[in-house]
mmCIF file of C-alpha atoms in Angstrom:
data_model
loop_
_atom_site.group_PDB
_atom_site.id
_atom_site.type_symbol
_atom_site.label_atom_id
_atom_site.label_comp_id
_atom_site.label_asym_id
_atom_site.label_seq_id
_atom_site.Cartn_x
_atom_site.Cartn_y
_atom_site.Cartn_z
ATOM 1 C CA MET A 103 -8.319 -20.838 26.526
ATOM 2 C CA ILE A 104 -5.371 -20.229 24.397
ATOM 3 C CA LEU A 105 -2.555 -22.880 25.407
ATOM 4 C CA THR A 106 0.910 -21.697 24.355
ATOM 5 C CA ILE A 107 3.626 -24.080 24.349
ATOM 6 C CA CYS A 108 7.076 -22.496 24.603
ATOM 7 C CA PRO A 109 10.199 -24.914 24.744
ATOM 8 C CA ASN A 110 13.230 -22.255 24.288
ATOM 9 C CA PRO A 111 12.385 -20.062 27.089
ATOM 10 C CA SER A 112 15.115 -17.065 27.283
ATOM 11 C CA MET A 113 15.883 -14.313 29.486
ATOM 12 C CA ASP A 114 16.022 -10.915 27.418
ATOM 13 C CA CYS A 115 18.912 -8.736 28.219
ATOM 14 C CA THR A 116 18.748 -5.335 25.754
ATOM 15 C CA ILE A 117 20.519 -2.515 25.341
ATOM 16 C CA GLU A 118 20.631 0.445 24.296
ATOM 17 C CA LEU A 119 23.092 2.478 23.381
ATOM 18 C CA ASP A 120 23.813 5.868 21.218
ATOM 19 C CA ASN A 121 26.288 4.011 18.684
ATOM 20 C CA LEU A 122 27.187 0.245 18.476
ATOM 21 C CA ASN A 123 31.167 0.553 18.243
ATOM 22 C CA VAL A 124 32.673 -2.122 17.242
ATOM 23 C CA GLY A 125 36.417 -3.377 18.553
ATOM 24 C CA MET A 126 35.993 -0.471 21.081
ATOM 25 C CA LEU A 127 34.291 0.177 24.546
ATOM 26 C CA ASN A 128 30.614 0.471 24.728
ATOM 27 C CA ARG A 129 28.675 2.512 27.380
ATOM 28 C CA ILE A 130 25.176 1.746 28.198
ATOM 29 C CA SER A 131 22.159 4.701 27.711
ATOM 30 C CA ASN A 132 19.951 2.237 29.551
ATOM 31 C CA LYS A 133 18.713 -1.848 29.961
ATOM 32 C CA VAL A 134 16.315 -4.014 30.249
ATOM 33 C CA GLU A 135 16.322 -7.444 31.841
ATOM 34 C CA THR A 136 12.770 -9.453 30.469
ATOM 35 C CA TYR A 137 11.757 -13.479 31.464
ATOM 36 C CA SER A 138 10.173 -14.192 28.469
ATOM 37 C CA GLY A 139 9.958 -16.766 25.061
ATOM 38 C CA LYS A 140 7.980 -16.088 21.976
ATOM 39 C CA ALA A 141 5.134 -18.430 23.863
ATOM 40 C CA LEU A 142 5.219 -16.897 27.414
ATOM 41 C CA ASN A 143 5.188 -13.470 25.478
ATOM 42 C CA VAL A 144 1.883 -15.170 23.451
ATOM 43 C CA ALA A 145 0.117 -16.002 27.008
ATOM 44 C CA MET A 146 0.964 -12.272 28.190
ATOM 45 C CA GLY A 147 -0.196 -10.491 25.327
ATOM 46 C CA VAL A 148 -4.017 -13.085 25.316
ATOM 47 C CA ALA A 149 -3.864 -12.147 28.903
ATOM 48 C CA ARG A 150 -3.126 -8.240 28.419
ATOM 49 C CA LEU A 151 -6.304 -8.524 26.112
ATOM 50 C CA LYS A 152 -8.628 -9.473 28.888
ATOM 51 C CA GLU A 153 -8.446 -13.263 27.529
ATOM 52 C CA LYS A 154 -7.462 -16.488 29.494
ATOM 53 C CA SER A 155 -4.515 -18.130 28.702
ATOM 54 C CA PHE A 156 -2.361 -20.796 29.515
ATOM 55 C CA ALA A 157 1.733 -21.316 29.076
ATOM 56 C CA THR A 158 3.766 -24.809 29.647
ATOM 57 C CA GLY A 159 7.477 -25.909 28.182
ATOM 58 C CA PHE A 160 10.300 -26.102 29.003
ATOM 59 C CA MET A 161 11.406 -24.165 31.781
ATOM 60 C CA PHE A 162 15.377 -24.798 33.932
ATOM 61 C CA GLU A 163 15.748 -24.664 37.158
ATOM 62 C CA ASN A 164 18.158 -21.846 37.347
ATOM 63 C CA ASN A 165 16.298 -17.991 37.146
ATOM 64 C CA GLY A 166 13.154 -20.405 35.920
ATOM 65 C CA LYS A 167 11.186 -18.788 39.215
ATOM 66 C CA MET A 168 12.124 -14.926 37.983
ATOM 67 C CA PHE A 169 9.623 -16.180 34.682
ATOM 68 C CA GLU A 170 6.624 -17.837 36.782
ATOM 69 C CA GLN A 171 6.951 -14.838 38.230
ATOM 70 C CA THR A 172 6.119 -12.546 35.722
ATOM 71 C CA LEU A 173 3.494 -14.696 34.617
ATOM 72 C CA GLU A 174 1.834 -14.615 37.331
ATOM 73 C CA LYS A 175 2.295 -10.873 37.840
ATOM 74 C CA GLU A 176 1.039 -10.834 34.450
ATOM 75 C CA GLY A 177 -2.331 -13.199 35.280
ATOM 76 C CA VAL A 178 -1.274 -16.319 33.176
ATOM 77 C CA ALA A 179 -1.615 -20.012 34.828
ATOM 78 C CA HIS A 180 1.774 -22.194 33.927
ATOM 79 C CA LYS A 181 2.903 -25.648 34.499
ATOM 80 C CA PHE A 182 6.114 -26.369 32.965
ATOM 81 C CA VAL A 183 8.193 -29.585 33.089
ATOM 82 C CA TRP A 184 11.709 -28.589 34.655
ATOM 83 C CA ASN A 185 15.030 -29.217 33.647
ATOM 84 C CA LYS A 186 18.614 -28.785 35.218
ATOM 85 C CA GLY A 187 20.512 -25.812 34.248
ATOM 86 C CA SER A 188 19.856 -22.161 32.663
ATOM 87 C CA VAL A 189 17.823 -20.373 30.790
ATOM 88 C CA ARG A 190 19.328 -18.748 27.803
ATOM 89 C CA VAL A 191 20.471 -15.565 27.617
ATOM 90 C CA ASN A 192 19.488 -13.037 24.549
ATOM 91 C CA TYR A 193 21.480 -10.299 24.204
ATOM 92 C CA LYS A 194 19.698 -7.507 21.907
ATOM 93 C CA ILE A 195 21.136 -4.322 21.220
ATOM 94 C CA ILE A 196 20.056 -1.455 20.357
ATOM 95 C CA ASP A 197 21.690 2.142 19.474
ATOM 96 C CA LYS A 198 20.243 5.498 18.171
ATOM 97 C CA ARG A 199 18.929 4.740 15.176
ATOM 98 C CA SER A 200 16.506 2.037 16.510
ATOM 99 C CA MET A 201 18.557 -0.732 13.822
ATOM 100 C CA LEU A 202 19.193 -4.023 15.928
ATOM 101 C CA THR A 203 21.678 -6.586 16.798
ATOM 102 C CA GLU A 204 21.065 -9.839 18.593
ATOM 103 C CA ILE A 205 23.330 -12.431 19.919
ATOM 104 C CA ASN A 206 21.052 -15.527 21.007
ATOM 105 C CA ASP A 207 22.161 -18.240 23.783
ATOM 106 C CA LYS A 208 21.805 -21.807 23.255
ATOM 107 C CA GLY A 209 21.283 -22.618 26.327
ATOM 108 C CA ASP A 210 21.574 -26.096 28.476
ATOM 109 C CA GLU A 211 20.484 -29.739 27.207
ATOM 110 C CA VAL A 212 16.792 -31.395 27.527
ATOM 111 C CA SER A 213 16.785 -34.229 27.888
ATOM 112 C CA GLU A 214 14.774 -37.523 25.727
ATOM 113 C CA ALA A 215 13.188 -37.824 29.123
ATOM 114 C CA LYS A 216 12.172 -34.414 29.687
ATOM 115 C CA GLN A 217 10.730 -33.995 25.214
ATOM 116 C CA LYS A 218 8.660 -36.962 26.281
ATOM 117 C CA GLU A 219 6.973 -35.148 29.858
ATOM 118 C CA LEU A 220 6.235 -32.114 27.526
ATOM 119 C CA ILE A 221 4.583 -33.956 24.932
ATOM 120 C CA GLU A 222 2.619 -36.422 27.895
ATOM 121 C CA LEU A 223 2.100 -32.606 28.974
ATOM 122 C CA VAL A 224 0.665 -31.405 25.882
ATOM 123 C CA ARG A 225 -1.622 -33.908 25.574
ATOM 124 C CA MET A 226 -3.531 -33.135 28.737
ATOM 125 C CA LEU A 227 -3.458 -29.774 28.230
ATOM 126 C CA SER A 228 -4.635 -29.197 25.445
ATOM 127 C CA LYS A 229 -7.849 -30.892 26.099
ATOM 128 C CA ASP A 230 -9.338 -27.976 27.667
ATOM 129 C CA CYS A 231 -8.036 -25.330 25.122
ATOM 130 C CA ASP A 232 -9.662 -23.886 22.192
ATOM 131 C CA ILE A 233 -6.476 -22.923 20.782
ATOM 132 C CA ALA A 234 -3.264 -24.792 20.695
ATOM 133 C CA VAL A 235 -0.008 -22.091 19.768
ATOM 134 C CA MET A 236 4.046 -23.397 19.970
ATOM 135 C CA SER A 237 6.515 -20.877 18.940
ATOM 136 C CA GLY A 238 9.768 -20.248 18.883
ATOM 137 C CA SER A 239 13.508 -21.536 18.356
ATOM 138 C CA LEU A 240 14.324 -25.742 19.981
ATOM 139 C CA PRO A 241 16.957 -26.472 23.489
ATOM 140 C CA LYS A 242 20.118 -27.931 22.819
ATOM 141 C CA GLY A 243 19.128 -32.228 22.564
ATOM 142 C CA VAL A 244 16.026 -31.452 20.765
ATOM 143 C CA SER A 245 15.497 -32.167 17.271
ATOM 144 C CA ALA A 246 12.928 -30.162 14.698
ATOM 145 C CA GLN A 247 10.951 -32.985 14.613
ATOM 146 C CA PHE A 248 9.676 -32.740 18.039
ATOM 147 C CA TYR A 249 7.514 -29.894 17.228
ATOM 148 C CA GLY A 250 5.594 -32.454 14.618
ATOM 149 C CA GLU A 251 5.298 -34.684 17.711
ATOM 150 C CA VAL A 252 3.730 -31.964 20.224
ATOM 151 C CA LEU A 253 1.175 -31.200 17.631
ATOM 152 C CA GLY A 254 0.774 -34.163 16.841
ATOM 153 C CA VAL A 255 -0.885 -34.825 20.106
ATOM 154 C CA ILE A 256 -3.760 -31.801 20.049
ATOM 155 C CA PRO A 257 -7.006 -32.498 19.443
ATOM 156 C CA SER A 258 -7.924 -31.751 15.551
ATOM 157 C CA GLY A 259 -10.356 -30.020 17.261
ATOM 158 C CA VAL A 260 -7.781 -27.563 18.322
ATOM 159 C CA LYS A 261 -7.313 -24.776 16.670
ATOM 160 C CA LYS A 262 -3.218 -24.512 15.404
ATOM 161 C CA ILE A 263 -0.878 -21.749 15.145
ATOM 162 C CA VAL A 264 2.586 -22.228 14.611
ATOM 163 C CA ASP A 265 5.706 -18.952 14.458
ATOM 164 C CA THR A 266 8.583 -21.148 14.249
ATOM 165 C CA GLU A 267 11.087 -21.665 10.504
ATOM 166 C CA LYS A 268 13.407 -23.603 8.969
ATOM 167 C CA ALA A 269 12.930 -27.788 9.353
ATOM 168 C CA ASN A 270 10.819 -26.961 12.458
ATOM 169 C CA LEU A 271 8.115 -25.286 10.666
ATOM 170 C CA GLU A 272 8.173 -28.401 7.957
ATOM 171 C CA TYR A 273 7.400 -30.733 10.956
ATOM 172 C CA ALA A 274 5.066 -28.302 11.878
ATOM 173 C CA LEU A 275 3.387 -28.191 8.197
ATOM 174 C CA LYS A 276 2.057 -31.991 9.033
ATOM 175 C CA GLN A 277 -0.530 -31.257 11.264
ATOM 176 C CA ASN A 278 -3.174 -29.735 9.920
ATOM 177 C CA VAL A 279 -1.389 -25.797 11.100
ATOM 178 C CA TYR A 280 -4.330 -23.514 11.222
ATOM 179 C CA LEU A 281 -2.531 -20.479 11.211
ATOM 180 C CA VAL A 282 1.174 -19.336 10.618
ATOM 181 C CA LYS A 283 2.998 -16.399 10.550
ATOM 182 C CA PRO A 284 6.159 -15.885 9.229
ATOM 183 C CA ASN A 285 7.801 -12.131 8.776
ATOM 184 C CA LEU A 286 9.338 -11.654 5.046
ATOM 185 C CA ARG A 287 12.705 -12.633 5.483
ATOM 186 C CA GLU A 288 11.688 -15.727 7.121
ATOM 187 C CA LEU A 289 8.778 -16.384 3.733
ATOM 188 C CA GLU A 290 11.479 -15.250 1.846
ATOM 189 C CA ASN A 291 13.906 -17.743 3.086
ATOM 190 C CA ILE A 292 11.326 -20.739 2.335
ATOM 191 C CA ALA A 293 10.671 -18.554 -1.714
ATOM 192 C CA GLY A 294 13.949 -19.096 -1.907
ATOM 193 C CA GLU A 295 13.623 -15.095 -3.590
ATOM 194 C CA SER A 296 13.375 -11.769 -3.199
ATOM 195 C CA LEU A 297 9.622 -10.891 -2.910
ATOM 196 C CA THR A 298 9.005 -7.453 -3.602
ATOM 197 C CA SER A 299 5.762 -7.204 -3.961
ATOM 198 C CA LYS A 300 2.352 -8.214 -2.290
ATOM 199 C CA TYR A 301 1.821 -10.482 -5.312
ATOM 200 C CA ASP A 302 4.960 -11.973 -4.451
ATOM 201 C CA ILE A 303 4.523 -12.663 -1.356
ATOM 202 C CA LEU A 304 0.573 -14.020 -2.302
ATOM 203 C CA LYS A 305 2.365 -16.758 -4.457
ATOM 204 C CA ALA A 306 4.870 -17.414 -1.573
ATOM 205 C CA CYS A 307 2.010 -17.735 0.589
ATOM 206 C CA TYR A 308 0.515 -20.612 -1.456
ATOM 207 C CA SER A 309 3.328 -23.113 -0.884
ATOM 208 C CA LEU A 310 1.698 -22.899 3.007
ATOM 209 C CA LEU A 311 -1.241 -23.041 2.592
ATOM 210 C CA ASN A 312 -1.016 -26.086 -0.133
ATOM 211 C CA LYS A 313 0.285 -28.326 2.908
ATOM 212 C CA GLY A 314 -3.150 -27.575 4.787
ATOM 213 C CA VAL A 315 -2.222 -24.438 6.797
ATOM 214 C CA LYS A 316 -5.685 -22.056 6.361
ATOM 215 C CA MET A 317 -4.268 -19.238 6.822
ATOM 216 C CA VAL A 318 -0.949 -17.209 6.375
ATOM 217 C CA MET A 319 -0.509 -13.826 8.383
ATOM 218 C CA VAL A 320 2.958 -11.994 6.874
ATOM 219 C CA SER A 321 4.299 -9.509 9.708
ATOM 220 C CA LEU A 322 6.126 -6.527 7.372
ATOM 221 C CA GLY A 323 7.460 -4.329 9.780
ATOM 222 C CA SER A 324 6.712 -1.071 9.077
ATOM 223 C CA GLU A 325 5.336 -1.640 6.603
ATOM 224 C CA GLY A 326 1.496 -3.581 8.231
ATOM 225 C CA ALA A 327 0.729 -7.263 7.445
ATOM 226 C CA ILE A 328 -1.011 -9.397 5.046
ATOM 227 C CA LEU A 329 -3.287 -12.371 5.991
ATOM 228 C CA THR A 330 -4.547 -14.700 2.971
ATOM 229 C CA ASP A 331 -6.430 -18.034 3.427
ATOM 230 C CA GLY A 332 -5.837 -18.508 -0.600
ATOM 231 C CA ILE A 333 -8.689 -17.336 -1.507
ATOM 232 C CA LYS A 334 -9.566 -14.103 0.246
ATOM 233 C CA SER A 335 -6.093 -11.694 0.589
ATOM 234 C CA PHE A 336 -6.167 -8.437 2.926
ATOM 235 C CA TYR A 337 -3.641 -6.149 3.615
ATOM 236 C CA CYS A 338 -3.179 -3.376 6.179
ATOM 237 C CA LYS A 339 -0.671 -0.958 7.250
ATOM 238 C CA SER A 340 1.049 0.159 10.507
ATOM 239 C CA ALA A 341 -0.176 3.691 11.371
ATOM 240 C CA ASN A 342 3.203 5.966 11.808
ATOM 241 C CA VAL A 343 4.717 5.450 15.680
ATOM 242 C CA ALA A 344 7.787 6.163 17.111
ATOM 243 C CA VAL A 345 9.724 3.314 17.288
ATOM 244 C CA ASN A 346 11.797 2.143 20.492
ATOM 245 C CA SER A 347 11.958 -1.575 19.741
ATOM 246 C CA THR A 348 10.651 -4.002 17.291
ATOM 247 C CA VAL A 349 11.969 -6.735 19.984
ATOM 248 C CA GLY A 350 8.008 -8.542 20.913
ATOM 249 C CA ALA A 351 5.792 -7.143 18.618
ATOM 250 C CA GLY A 352 6.006 -10.479 16.236
ATOM 251 C CA ASP A 353 4.966 -12.249 19.226
ATOM 252 C CA SER A 354 2.230 -9.453 20.408
ATOM 253 C CA MET A 355 0.666 -10.057 16.685
ATOM 254 C CA VAL A 356 0.015 -13.230 17.148
ATOM 255 C CA ALA A 357 -1.689 -12.847 20.559
ATOM 256 C CA SER A 358 -4.338 -10.958 19.060
ATOM 257 C CA ALA A 359 -4.708 -13.474 16.852
ATOM 258 C CA CYS A 360 -5.305 -15.762 18.509
ATOM 259 C CA VAL A 361 -8.062 -13.912 20.553
ATOM 260 C CA GLN A 362 -10.098 -13.018 17.816
ATOM 261 C CA ILE A 363 -9.791 -16.325 16.398
ATOM 262 C CA GLU A 364 -11.610 -17.354 19.561
ATOM 263 C CA LYS A 365 -14.220 -14.490 19.036
ATOM 264 C CA GLY A 366 -14.361 -15.802 16.005
ATOM 265 C CA ALA A 367 -13.670 -12.777 13.774
ATOM 266 C CA ASP A 368 -13.983 -12.629 10.466
ATOM 267 C CA MET A 369 -10.005 -11.854 8.539
ATOM 268 C CA GLU A 370 -10.331 -8.541 7.861
ATOM 269 C CA GLU A 371 -11.433 -7.699 11.891
ATOM 270 C CA LEU A 372 -8.014 -10.519 12.971
ATOM 271 C CA LEU A 373 -5.637 -8.281 10.762
ATOM 272 C CA ARG A 374 -6.484 -5.150 11.927
ATOM 273 C CA CYS A 375 -5.984 -6.398 15.769
ATOM 274 C CA SER A 376 -3.307 -8.046 14.793
ATOM 275 C CA VAL A 377 -0.965 -4.796 13.072
ATOM 276 C CA ALA A 378 -2.505 -2.574 15.900
ATOM 277 C CA ALA A 379 -0.632 -5.316 18.587
ATOM 278 C CA GLY A 380 1.934 -5.051 16.584
ATOM 279 C CA THR A 381 2.443 -1.886 16.322
ATOM 280 C CA ALA A 382 1.563 -0.945 19.670
ATOM 281 C CA ALA A 383 4.524 -3.605 21.199
ATOM 282 C CA ILE A 384 6.741 -1.190 18.841
ATOM 283 C CA THR A 385 6.401 1.642 20.796
ATOM 284 C CA THR A 386 7.204 -0.102 24.460
ATOM 285 C CA SER A 387 11.685 -0.181 25.305
ATOM 286 C CA GLY A 388 13.205 -3.176 25.891
ATOM 287 C CA THR A 389 10.623 -6.501 25.162
ATOM 288 C CA ASN A 390 8.356 -5.301 27.093
ATOM 289 C CA LEU A 391 4.802 -5.927 25.113
ATOM 290 C CA PHE A 392 1.823 -3.712 23.951
ATOM 291 C CA TYR A 393 -0.135 -1.929 26.689
ATOM 292 C CA LYS A 394 -3.986 -2.226 25.870
ATOM 293 C CA ASP A 395 -4.906 1.535 25.962
ATOM 294 C CA LYS A 396 -2.529 1.671 23.032
ATOM 295 C CA TYR A 397 -3.262 -1.363 21.285
ATOM 296 C CA GLU A 398 -7.109 0.622 21.255
ATOM 297 C CA GLU A 399 -5.402 3.881 20.386
ATOM 298 C CA ILE A 400 -4.163 2.236 17.247
ATOM 299 C CA TYR A 401 -6.448 0.388 16.067
ATOM 300 C CA LYS A 402 -8.555 3.397 16.064
ATOM 301 C CA LYS A 403 -5.789 4.701 13.000
ATOM 302 C CA ILE A 404 -5.437 1.642 10.618
ATOM 303 C CA TYR A 405 -8.162 -0.085 8.436
ATOM 304 C CA VAL A 406 -7.651 -3.471 6.121
ATOM 305 C CA GLU A 407 -7.691 -3.332 2.644
ATOM 306 C CA PRO A 408 -8.263 -6.360 -0.082
ATOM 307 C CA ILE A 409 -5.994 -7.448 -2.518
#
């Protein structure tokens, strides 16, 4: 089983415009509302690949039932730590050039008692899983140290996958992480410089590998992704597809990576499947995830090469 831990769920409102005119009236051409969060997206992506996932994390009383309904529709089992207040709302504005402008809310606060409750819930649930994924930001009232506290109660035999940044990532890396998935911007922030070549990217990955991470997967947007374990390194270019929305592409990559790791796939297959899922995700509107038929179509078109 693949356990996903979502500390900060969100209702995503994706708004499509012909043009975003700042300081002027804008008229919406299309609007899509979805109930998600990075790790919840991973759980649903795993389910779309016909594998078993279980979602946990914090949830809030206002609108929380909509998240449960979404997960149940996707066939994802779940159990949350419930809090008073509302889930945050994130606004994602896309113009006809596929330029994305994001406005992210903070949501309501989570108490220390509720934080301890989630840690104990993860301790219990992770006894029955092969892979545990923790991803995304943290809600108000929760410090970056929480990443380390949650991952620290997961049994050593469980492969831990993390998709977060800055201080959250630093605390996570103290807990024997199996795979991390930064995008290029996040990796540049870690390196403190622009990364203009594959070899620059690999050099930056080594700083994460030196902290105990087994593998690093770097998503490069329309250029595909790189996967390295410090000994072997591979690159896979995305297929050329029409872009509807890039939101959720990284989560789709993580979902596919989880499935392949659980199956014991080699690095080439892991990377190829991950890029196929991420590419398939950008063909859907709003924050909708990939569909399996599109994933399989793209998989046949892409290839992995060693670096």
